[in-house]
mmCIF file of C-alpha atoms and ligand atoms in Angstrom:
data_model
loop_
_atom_site.group_PDB
_atom_site.id
_atom_site.type_symbol
_atom_site.label_atom_id
_atom_site.label_comp_id
_atom_site.label_asym_id
_atom_site.label_seq_id
_atom_site.Cartn_x
_atom_site.Cartn_y
_atom_site.Cartn_z
ATOM 1 C CA MET B 269 10.422 33.057 55.823
ATOM 2 C CA LYS B 270 9.820 30.159 53.395
ATOM 3 C CA LYS B 271 7.456 30.971 50.526
ATOM 4 C CA THR B 272 5.281 28.217 49.100
ATOM 5 C CA LEU B 273 4.539 28.342 45.379
ATOM 6 C CA THR B 274 1.168 27.220 44.178
ATOM 7 C CA VAL B 275 -0.297 27.093 40.680
ATOM 8 C CA GLY B 276 -2.256 30.194 41.401
ATOM 9 C CA SER B 277 0.811 32.079 42.586
ATOM 10 C CA LEU B 278 2.554 31.604 39.185
ATOM 11 C CA LYS B 279 -0.202 33.284 37.220
ATOM 12 C CA GLN B 280 0.620 36.699 35.945
ATOM 13 C CA SER B 281 -1.220 39.337 37.823
ATOM 14 C CA SER B 282 -0.868 43.032 38.254
ATOM 15 C CA SER B 283 -0.310 42.693 41.947
ATOM 16 C CA ASN B 284 2.764 40.423 42.226
ATOM 17 C CA ASN B 285 4.537 40.857 38.820
ATOM 18 C CA VAL B 286 5.192 37.104 38.407
ATOM 19 C CA ARG B 287 5.363 36.096 34.750
ATOM 20 C CA SER B 288 4.145 32.793 33.503
ATOM 21 C CA LYS B 289 6.803 30.743 31.809
ATOM 22 C CA GLU B 290 6.137 28.986 28.509
ATOM 23 C CA VAL B 291 7.194 25.388 28.501
ATOM 24 C CA SER B 292 8.067 23.714 25.230
ATOM 25 C CA VAL B 293 6.464 20.313 24.854
ATOM 26 C CA PRO B 294 8.027 17.879 22.386
ATOM 27 C CA PRO B 295 5.699 16.719 19.586
ATOM 28 C CA ILE B 296 3.911 13.463 20.166
ATOM 29 C CA LYS B 297 5.372 10.698 18.038
ATOM 30 C CA SER B 298 2.871 8.415 16.359
ATOM 31 C CA ASN B 299 3.107 4.732 17.090
ATOM 32 C CA PRO B 300 3.778 2.948 13.759
ATOM 33 C CA ARG B 301 1.966 -0.148 15.022
ATOM 34 C CA VAL B 302 -1.218 1.837 15.490
ATOM 35 C CA ASN B 303 -1.164 3.734 12.173
ATOM 36 C CA LYS B 304 -2.098 0.960 9.735
ATOM 37 C CA THR B 305 -3.700 3.169 7.096
ATOM 38 C CA THR B 306 -0.319 3.936 5.506
ATOM 39 C CA SER B 307 1.008 0.365 5.457
ATOM 40 C CA THR B 308 -1.141 -1.209 2.766
ATOM 41 C CA ALA B 309 0.686 -3.926 0.841
ATOM 42 C CA ARG B 310 0.663 -3.479 -2.921
ATOM 43 C CA ILE B 311 1.729 -5.249 -6.079
ATOM 44 C CA TYR B 312 3.625 -3.266 -8.715
ATOM 45 C CA PHE B 313 3.624 -4.375 -12.337
ATOM 46 C CA THR B 314 3.775 -3.259 -15.951
ATOM 47 C CA GLN B 315 1.647 -4.062 -18.956
ATOM 48 C CA ASN B 316 2.568 -2.772 -22.416
ATOM 49 C CA ARG B 317 5.097 -0.322 -20.930
ATOM 50 C CA ARG B 318 2.530 1.180 -18.559
ATOM 51 C CA SER B 319 3.109 0.979 -14.815
ATOM 52 C CA PHE B 320 0.436 0.061 -12.299
ATOM 53 C CA SER B 321 0.095 -0.735 -8.622
ATOM 54 C CA VAL B 322 -2.882 -2.220 -6.827
ATOM 55 C CA PRO B 323 -3.573 -2.866 -3.139
ATOM 56 C CA PHE B 324 -3.844 -6.275 -1.525
ATOM 57 C CA LYS B 325 -7.294 -7.870 -1.898
ATOM 58 C CA LYS B 326 -7.174 -11.390 -0.513
ATOM 59 C CA GLY B 327 -8.350 -14.032 -2.984
ATOM 60 C CA GLN B 328 -8.904 -11.630 -5.886
ATOM 61 C CA THR B 329 -7.046 -11.755 -9.169
ATOM 62 C CA VAL B 330 -4.683 -8.941 -10.037
ATOM 63 C CA LEU B 331 -6.865 -8.163 -13.070
ATOM 64 C CA ASP B 332 -10.113 -7.859 -11.107
ATOM 65 C CA THR B 333 -8.445 -5.742 -8.439
ATOM 66 C CA ALA B 334 -6.927 -3.446 -11.064
ATOM 67 C CA LEU B 335 -10.247 -3.059 -12.874
ATOM 68 C CA THR B 336 -12.006 -2.314 -9.574
ATOM 69 C CA GLN B 337 -9.403 0.382 -8.931
ATOM 70 C CA GLY B 338 -10.192 1.964 -12.312
ATOM 71 C CA HIS B 339 -7.020 0.881 -14.138
ATOM 72 C CA GLN B 340 -7.335 0.261 -17.873
ATOM 73 C CA LEU B 341 -5.665 -3.142 -18.168
ATOM 74 C CA ASP B 342 -5.838 -5.086 -21.427
ATOM 75 C CA PHE B 343 -7.685 -8.405 -21.188
ATOM 76 C CA LYS B 344 -10.095 -10.529 -23.195
ATOM 77 C CA CYS B 345 -11.080 -14.022 -22.011
ATOM 78 C CA LYS B 346 -10.388 -13.982 -18.241
ATOM 79 C CA LYS B 347 -9.827 -17.750 -18.579
ATOM 80 C CA GLY B 348 -6.070 -17.919 -19.070
ATOM 81 C CA THR B 349 -6.202 -18.758 -22.766
ATOM 82 C CA CYS B 350 -5.779 -15.553 -24.806
ATOM 83 C CA GLY B 351 -2.717 -14.095 -23.022
ATOM 84 C CA LYS B 352 -3.975 -10.549 -23.517
ATOM 85 C CA CYS B 353 -3.827 -9.770 -19.769
ATOM 86 C CA GLN B 354 -0.102 -10.550 -19.502
ATOM 87 C CA ILE B 355 1.783 -8.424 -16.979
ATOM 88 C CA GLN B 356 5.294 -8.350 -15.589
ATOM 89 C CA VAL B 357 5.423 -8.164 -11.816
ATOM 90 C CA LEU B 358 8.065 -5.719 -10.618
ATOM 91 C CA LYS B 359 7.466 -5.841 -6.880
ATOM 92 C CA ASP B 360 5.149 -8.139 -4.970
ATOM 93 C CA GLU B 361 4.370 -7.124 -1.397
ATOM 94 C CA VAL B 362 1.136 -9.091 -1.258
ATOM 95 C CA GLY B 363 2.060 -12.635 -2.266
ATOM 96 C CA LEU B 364 0.590 -14.305 -5.339
ATOM 97 C CA THR B 365 -0.441 -17.857 -6.069
ATOM 98 C CA PRO B 366 2.180 -19.816 -8.019
ATOM 99 C CA ALA B 367 1.765 -19.756 -11.801
ATOM 100 C CA ASN B 368 -0.951 -22.268 -12.703
ATOM 101 C CA GLU B 369 -1.023 -24.652 -15.658
ATOM 102 C CA ALA B 370 -2.630 -22.094 -18.004
ATOM 103 C CA GLU B 371 0.081 -19.567 -17.204
ATOM 104 C CA GLN B 372 2.860 -22.141 -17.580
ATOM 105 C CA LYS B 373 1.461 -23.132 -20.984
ATOM 106 C CA ARG B 374 0.897 -19.573 -22.223
ATOM 107 C CA LEU B 375 4.024 -17.895 -20.851
ATOM 108 C CA SER B 376 6.465 -20.836 -20.706
ATOM 109 C CA SER B 377 9.916 -19.576 -19.584
ATOM 110 C CA LYS B 378 8.716 -15.964 -19.164
ATOM 111 C CA VAL B 379 7.150 -17.070 -15.868
ATOM 112 C CA HIS B 380 10.665 -17.141 -14.429
ATOM 113 C CA SER B 381 11.114 -13.453 -15.341
ATOM 114 C CA GLY B 382 8.053 -12.341 -13.393
ATOM 115 C CA TYR B 383 5.488 -12.539 -16.174
ATOM 116 C CA ARG B 384 1.986 -13.558 -15.144
ATOM 117 C CA LEU B 385 -1.512 -13.658 -16.538
ATOM 118 C CA SER B 386 -3.283 -11.079 -14.410
ATOM 119 C CA CYS B 387 -6.597 -12.935 -14.763
ATOM 120 C CA GLN B 388 -5.023 -16.024 -13.159
ATOM 121 C CA ALA B 389 -2.655 -14.595 -10.528
ATOM 122 C CA ARG B 390 -4.506 -14.388 -7.214
ATOM 123 C CA MET B 391 -3.464 -12.621 -4.062
ATOM 124 C CA VAL B 392 -2.954 -14.879 -1.061
HETATM 125 S S1 LIG V 46 -7.708 -12.361 -20.158
HETATM 126 FE FE1 LIG V 46 -7.199 -13.965 -21.493
HETATM 127 S S2 LIG V 46 -5.558 -14.931 -20.518
HETATM 128 FE FE2 LIG V 46 -6.156 -13.419 -19.085
#
């Protein structure tokens, strides 16, 4: 005689001695395209031998973003004239505006080594 198994027939009961079987289920892999909270672009730089990183804030200067984040960056004029806010960019994941005339004048050839005025460098 052919016996038909149903969900109810697999449950453990005192009457038929059938044990339920545990099935291992593989963990669910997260989709990297959905999880955007961990993929924030940042800019990494140093100022006076101190290292910093700030997240991408479109249109904002590196200095303003750093200050908003609570970093203690040196600065004075915020106009590109004093040079006090000078930083050296180590890694740029966000994209910055090209060095403007004030930066070219203040930093001259150092611009080619990644130096910027953080009050003038904007994220694009
Ligand atoms: S704060 Fe003076 S040049 Fe940036």
